[in-house]
Amino acid sequence: MSERMIERDEATQNWLKDSQVNSIRSRIPPKGQLGPEDCQECGNDIPMKRREHGYELCVACAERRERNVGR
Protein backbone atom coordinates (compact mmCIF):
# COMPACT_ATOMS: atom_id res chain seq x y z
CA MET A 1 0.00 0.00 0.00
CA SER A 2 1.24 3.44 -0.80
CA GLU A 3 1.63 6.03 1.94
CA ARG A 4 -1.14 8.11 0.38
CA MET A 5 -3.56 5.17 0.51
CA ILE A 6 -2.66 4.53 4.15
CA GLU A 7 -3.27 8.19 5.02
CA ARG A 8 -6.61 8.14 3.23
CA ASP A 9 -7.60 4.92 5.02
CA GLU A 10 -6.62 6.40 8.41
CA ALA A 11 -8.62 9.55 7.67
CA THR A 12 -11.66 7.46 6.74
CA GLN A 13 -11.35 5.37 9.91
CA ASN A 14 -11.05 8.52 12.04
CA TRP A 15 -14.09 10.04 10.35
CA LEU A 16 -16.15 6.87 10.95
CA LYS A 17 -15.09 6.71 14.60
CA ASP A 18 -15.89 10.39 15.15
CA SER A 19 -19.28 9.95 13.48
CA GLN A 20 -20.13 7.01 15.72
CA VAL A 21 -19.02 8.86 18.87
CA ASN A 22 -21.06 11.92 17.91
CA SER A 23 -24.10 9.75 17.20
CA ILE A 24 -23.86 8.13 20.63
CA ARG A 25 -23.28 11.44 22.39
CA SER A 26 -26.32 12.97 20.70
CA ARG A 27 -28.51 10.32 22.32
CA ILE A 28 -27.27 10.92 25.88
CA PRO A 29 -29.72 13.15 27.71
CA PRO A 30 -28.39 16.29 29.39
CA LYS A 31 -27.43 15.85 33.04
CA GLY A 32 -30.51 15.70 35.24
CA GLN A 33 -32.83 14.89 32.34
CA LEU A 34 -34.51 11.49 32.27
CA GLY A 35 -35.14 9.23 29.32
CA PRO A 36 -38.74 8.64 28.21
CA GLU A 37 -41.23 6.85 30.47
CA ASP A 38 -42.33 4.50 27.68
CA CYS A 39 -40.27 2.27 25.39
CA GLN A 40 -39.88 3.79 21.92
CA GLU A 41 -40.55 0.40 20.28
CA CYS A 42 -43.24 -1.39 22.30
CA GLY A 43 -44.67 1.31 24.58
CA ASN A 44 -44.00 -0.59 27.83
CA ASP A 45 -42.77 1.29 30.89
CA ILE A 46 -39.04 1.86 31.22
CA PRO A 47 -37.71 1.34 34.78
CA MET A 48 -36.45 4.50 36.51
CA LYS A 49 -32.84 3.24 36.65
CA ARG A 50 -32.82 2.88 32.85
CA ARG A 51 -34.47 6.28 32.43
CA GLU A 52 -31.80 7.87 34.64
CA HIS A 53 -29.21 6.68 32.11
CA GLY A 54 -31.21 7.98 29.17
CA TYR A 55 -32.28 4.66 27.69
CA GLU A 56 -35.18 4.85 25.24
CA LEU A 57 -35.90 1.11 25.06
CA CYS A 58 -37.11 -1.38 27.66
CA VAL A 59 -34.78 -4.28 28.47
CA ALA A 60 -36.66 -6.75 26.23
CA CYS A 61 -36.55 -4.47 23.17
CA ALA A 62 -32.90 -3.54 23.78
CA GLU A 63 -31.94 -7.22 24.02
CA ARG A 64 -33.92 -8.06 20.87
CA ARG A 65 -32.23 -5.24 18.95
CA GLU A 66 -28.76 -6.31 20.16
CA ARG A 67 -29.38 -9.92 19.08
CA ASN A 68 -30.38 -8.75 15.59
CA VAL A 69 -27.36 -6.51 15.03
CA GLY A 70 -25.17 -7.91 12.30
CA ARG A 71 -27.76 -10.21 10.79
GROMACS .gro file of N, CA and C in nm:
model
  213
    1MET      N    1   0.084  -0.119   0.000
    1MET     CA    2   0.000   0.000   0.000
    1MET      C    3   0.088   0.124   0.000
    2SER      N    4   0.048   0.220  -0.077
    2SER     CA    5   0.124   0.344  -0.080
    2SER      C    6   0.093   0.426   0.045
    3GLU      N    7   0.182   0.518   0.075
    3GLU     CA    8   0.163   0.603   0.194
    3GLU      C    9   0.036   0.687   0.181
    4ARG      N   10   0.007   0.731   0.060
    4ARG     CA   11  -0.114   0.811   0.038
    4ARG      C   12  -0.241   0.729   0.067
    5MET      N   13  -0.241   0.604   0.025
    5MET     CA   14  -0.356   0.517   0.051
    5MET      C   15  -0.372   0.493   0.201
    6ILE      N   16  -0.262   0.474   0.270
    6ILE     CA   17  -0.266   0.453   0.415
    6ILE      C   18  -0.322   0.577   0.484
    7GLU      N   19  -0.277   0.694   0.443
    7GLU     CA   20  -0.327   0.819   0.502
    7GLU      C   21  -0.477   0.836   0.477
    8ARG      N   22  -0.519   0.803   0.357
    8ARG     CA   23  -0.661   0.814   0.323
    8ARG      C   24  -0.743   0.715   0.406
    9ASP      N   25  -0.692   0.593   0.422
    9ASP     CA   26  -0.760   0.492   0.502
    9ASP      C   27  -0.769   0.536   0.649
   10GLU      N   28  -0.661   0.591   0.702
   10GLU     CA   29  -0.662   0.640   0.841
   10GLU      C   30  -0.762   0.754   0.857
   11ALA      N   31  -0.768   0.843   0.760
   11ALA     CA   32  -0.862   0.955   0.767
   11ALA      C   33  -1.007   0.904   0.764
   12THR      N   34  -1.031   0.804   0.681
   12THR     CA   35  -1.166   0.746   0.674
   12THR      C   36  -1.202   0.678   0.805
   13GLN      N   37  -1.110   0.603   0.863
   13GLN     CA   38  -1.135   0.537   0.991
   13GLN      C   39  -1.161   0.640   1.101
   14ASN      N   40  -1.084   0.746   1.104
   14ASN     CA   41  -1.105   0.852   1.204
   14ASN      C   42  -1.241   0.918   1.186
   15TRP      N   43  -1.279   0.942   1.062
   15TRP     CA   44  -1.409   1.004   1.035
   15TRP      C   45  -1.522   0.913   1.082
   16LEU      N   46  -1.512   0.782   1.052
   16LEU     CA   47  -1.615   0.687   1.095
   16LEU      C   48  -1.625   0.682   1.248
   17LYS      N   49  -1.510   0.676   1.314
   17LYS     CA   50  -1.509   0.671   1.460
   17LYS      C   51  -1.571   0.797   1.518
   18ASP      N   52  -1.533   0.913   1.466
   18ASP     CA   53  -1.589   1.039   1.515
   18ASP      C   54  -1.740   1.046   1.492
   19SER      N   55  -1.785   0.996   1.377
   19SER     CA   56  -1.928   0.995   1.348
   19SER      C   57  -2.004   0.908   1.446
   20GLN      N   58  -1.948   0.791   1.477
   20GLN     CA   59  -2.013   0.701   1.572
   20GLN      C   60  -2.017   0.762   1.712
   21VAL      N   61  -1.907   0.822   1.755
   21VAL     CA   62  -1.902   0.886   1.887
   21VAL      C   63  -2.004   0.999   1.895
   22ASN      N   64  -2.010   1.081   1.792
   22ASN     CA   65  -2.106   1.192   1.791
   22ASN      C   66  -2.250   1.142   1.792
   23SER      N   67  -2.276   1.033   1.721
   23SER     CA   68  -2.410   0.975   1.720
   23SER      C   69  -2.450   0.928   1.859
   24ILE      N   70  -2.358   0.861   1.927
   24ILE     CA   71  -2.386   0.813   2.063
   24ILE      C   72  -2.405   0.931   2.158
   25ARG      N   73  -2.318   1.028   2.151
   25ARG     CA   74  -2.328   1.144   2.239
   25ARG      C   75  -2.459   1.220   2.219
   26SER      N   76  -2.508   1.223   2.097
   26SER     CA   77  -2.632   1.297   2.070
   26SER      C   78  -2.752   1.232   2.136
   27ARG      N   79  -2.740   1.103   2.169
   27ARG     CA   80  -2.851   1.032   2.232
   27ARG      C   81  -2.846   1.033   2.385
   28ILE      N   82  -2.738   1.084   2.442
   28ILE     CA   83  -2.727   1.092   2.588
   28ILE      C   84  -2.801   1.216   2.635
   29PRO      N   85  -2.896   1.198   2.726
   29PRO     CA   86  -2.972   1.315   2.771
   29PRO      C   87  -2.884   1.407   2.856
   30PRO      N   88  -2.914   1.536   2.855
   30PRO     CA   89  -2.839   1.629   2.939
   30PRO      C   90  -2.849   1.588   3.086
   31LYS      N   91  -2.748   1.621   3.162
   31LYS     CA   92  -2.743   1.585   3.304
   31LYS      C   93  -2.871   1.630   3.374
   32GLY      N   94  -2.929   1.539   3.451
   32GLY     CA   95  -3.051   1.570   3.524
   32GLY      C   96  -3.178   1.546   3.445
   33GLN      N   97  -3.165   1.515   3.317
   33GLN     CA   98  -3.283   1.489   3.234
   33GLN      C   99  -3.302   1.338   3.218
   34LEU      N  100  -3.422   1.291   3.236
   34LEU     CA  101  -3.451   1.149   3.227
   34LEU      C  102  -3.487   1.108   3.084
   35GLY      N  103  -3.467   0.979   3.057
   35GLY     CA  104  -3.514   0.923   2.932
   35GLY      C  105  -3.665   0.912   2.936
   36PRO      N  106  -3.728   0.871   2.827
   36PRO     CA  107  -3.874   0.864   2.821
   36PRO      C  108  -3.931   0.760   2.917
   37GLU      N  109  -4.055   0.780   2.957
   37GLU     CA  110  -4.123   0.685   3.047
   37GLU      C  111  -4.159   0.556   2.975
   38ASP      N  112  -4.188   0.566   2.845
   38ASP     CA  113  -4.233   0.450   2.768
   38ASP      C  114  -4.131   0.412   2.663
   39CYS      N  115  -4.118   0.281   2.640
   39CYS     CA  116  -4.027   0.227   2.539
   39CYS      C  117  -4.065   0.282   2.401
   40GLN      N  118  -3.965   0.322   2.325
   40GLN     CA  119  -3.988   0.379   2.192
   40GLN      C  120  -4.033   0.274   2.090
   41GLU      N  121  -4.015   0.145   2.122
   41GLU     CA  122  -4.055   0.040   2.028
   41GLU      C  123  -4.187  -0.026   2.065
   42CYS      N  124  -4.204  -0.062   2.192
   42CYS     CA  125  -4.324  -0.139   2.230
   42CYS      C  126  -4.422  -0.062   2.318
   43GLY      N  127  -4.379   0.050   2.375
   43GLY     CA  128  -4.467   0.131   2.458
   43GLY      C  129  -4.473   0.090   2.604
   44ASN      N  130  -4.402  -0.018   2.643
   44ASN     CA  131  -4.400  -0.059   2.783
   44ASN      C  132  -4.323   0.043   2.867
   45ASP      N  133  -4.348   0.039   2.998
   45ASP     CA  134  -4.277   0.129   3.089
   45ASP      C  135  -4.128   0.097   3.091
   46ILE      N  136  -4.047   0.201   3.105
   46ILE     CA  137  -3.904   0.186   3.122
   46ILE      C  138  -3.873   0.210   3.270
   47PRO      N  139  -3.803   0.116   3.337
   47PRO     CA  140  -3.771   0.134   3.478
   47PRO      C  141  -3.690   0.262   3.501
   48MET      N  142  -3.710   0.323   3.618
   48MET     CA  143  -3.645   0.450   3.651
   48MET      C  144  -3.494   0.443   3.635
   49LYS      N  145  -3.430   0.334   3.677
   49LYS     CA  146  -3.284   0.324   3.665
   49LYS      C  147  -3.240   0.335   3.519
   50ARG      N  148  -3.315   0.277   3.427
   50ARG     CA  149  -3.282   0.288   3.285
   50ARG      C  150  -3.306   0.431   3.237
   51ARG      N  151  -3.415   0.490   3.282
   51ARG     CA  152  -3.447   0.628   3.243
   51ARG      C  153  -3.339   0.724   3.291
   52GLU      N  154  -3.285   0.700   3.410
   52GLU     CA  155  -3.180   0.787   3.464
   52GLU      C  156  -3.056   0.786   3.376
   53HIS      N  157  -3.035   0.678   3.302
   53HIS     CA  158  -2.921   0.668   3.211
   53HIS      C  159  -2.957   0.706   3.068
   54GLY      N  160  -3.080   0.748   3.048
   54GLY     CA  161  -3.121   0.798   2.917
   54GLY      C  162  -3.166   0.693   2.817
   55TYR      N  163  -3.185   0.570   2.862
   55TYR     CA  164  -3.228   0.466   2.769
   55TYR      C  165  -3.368   0.495   2.716
   56GLU      N  166  -3.389   0.462   2.589
   56GLU     CA  167  -3.518   0.485   2.524
   56GLU      C  168  -3.592   0.355   2.496
   57LEU      N  169  -3.529   0.241   2.528
   57LEU     CA  170  -3.590   0.111   2.506
   57LEU      C  171  -3.598   0.034   2.637
   58CYS      N  172  -3.704  -0.048   2.651
   58CYS     CA  173  -3.711  -0.138   2.766
   58CYS      C  174  -3.605  -0.246   2.748
   59VAL      N  175  -3.582  -0.325   2.852
   59VAL     CA  176  -3.478  -0.428   2.847
   59VAL      C  177  -3.507  -0.528   2.735
   60ALA      N  178  -3.631  -0.573   2.724
   60ALA     CA  179  -3.666  -0.675   2.623
   60ALA      C  180  -3.638  -0.624   2.482
   61CYS      N  181  -3.677  -0.502   2.451
   61CYS     CA  182  -3.655  -0.447   2.317
   61CYS      C  183  -3.506  -0.422   2.292
   62ALA      N  184  -3.434  -0.377   2.393
   62ALA     CA  185  -3.290  -0.354   2.378
   62ALA      C  186  -3.219  -0.486   2.351
   63GLU      N  187  -3.255  -0.591   2.424
   63GLU     CA  188  -3.194  -0.722   2.402
   63GLU      C  189  -3.227  -0.775   2.263
   64ARG      N  190  -3.351  -0.759   2.220
   64ARG     CA  191  -3.392  -0.806   2.087
   64ARG      C  192  -3.313  -0.732   1.979
   65ARG      N  193  -3.298  -0.603   1.994
   65ARG     CA  194  -3.223  -0.524   1.895
   65ARG      C  195  -3.077  -0.567   1.892
   66GLU      N  196  -3.017  -0.590   2.010
   66GLU     CA  197  -2.876  -0.631   2.016
   66GLU      C  198  -2.855  -0.767   1.952
   67ARG      N  199  -2.950  -0.859   1.970
   67ARG     CA  200  -2.938  -0.992   1.908
   67ARG      C  201  -2.944  -0.983   1.756
   68ASN      N  202  -3.019  -0.887   1.704
   68ASN     CA  203  -3.038  -0.875   1.559
   68ASN      C  204  -2.931  -0.794   1.490
   69VAL      N  205  -2.843  -0.730   1.564
   69VAL     CA  206  -2.736  -0.651   1.503
   69VAL      C  207  -2.642  -0.746   1.429
   70GLY      N  208  -2.610  -0.712   1.308
   70GLY     CA  209  -2.517  -0.791   1.230
   70GLY      C  210  -2.580  -0.904   1.151
   71ARG      N  211  -2.710  -0.915   1.156
   71ARG     CA  212  -2.776  -1.021   1.079
   71ARG      C  213  -2.813  -0.973   0.944
   0.00000   0.00000   0.00000
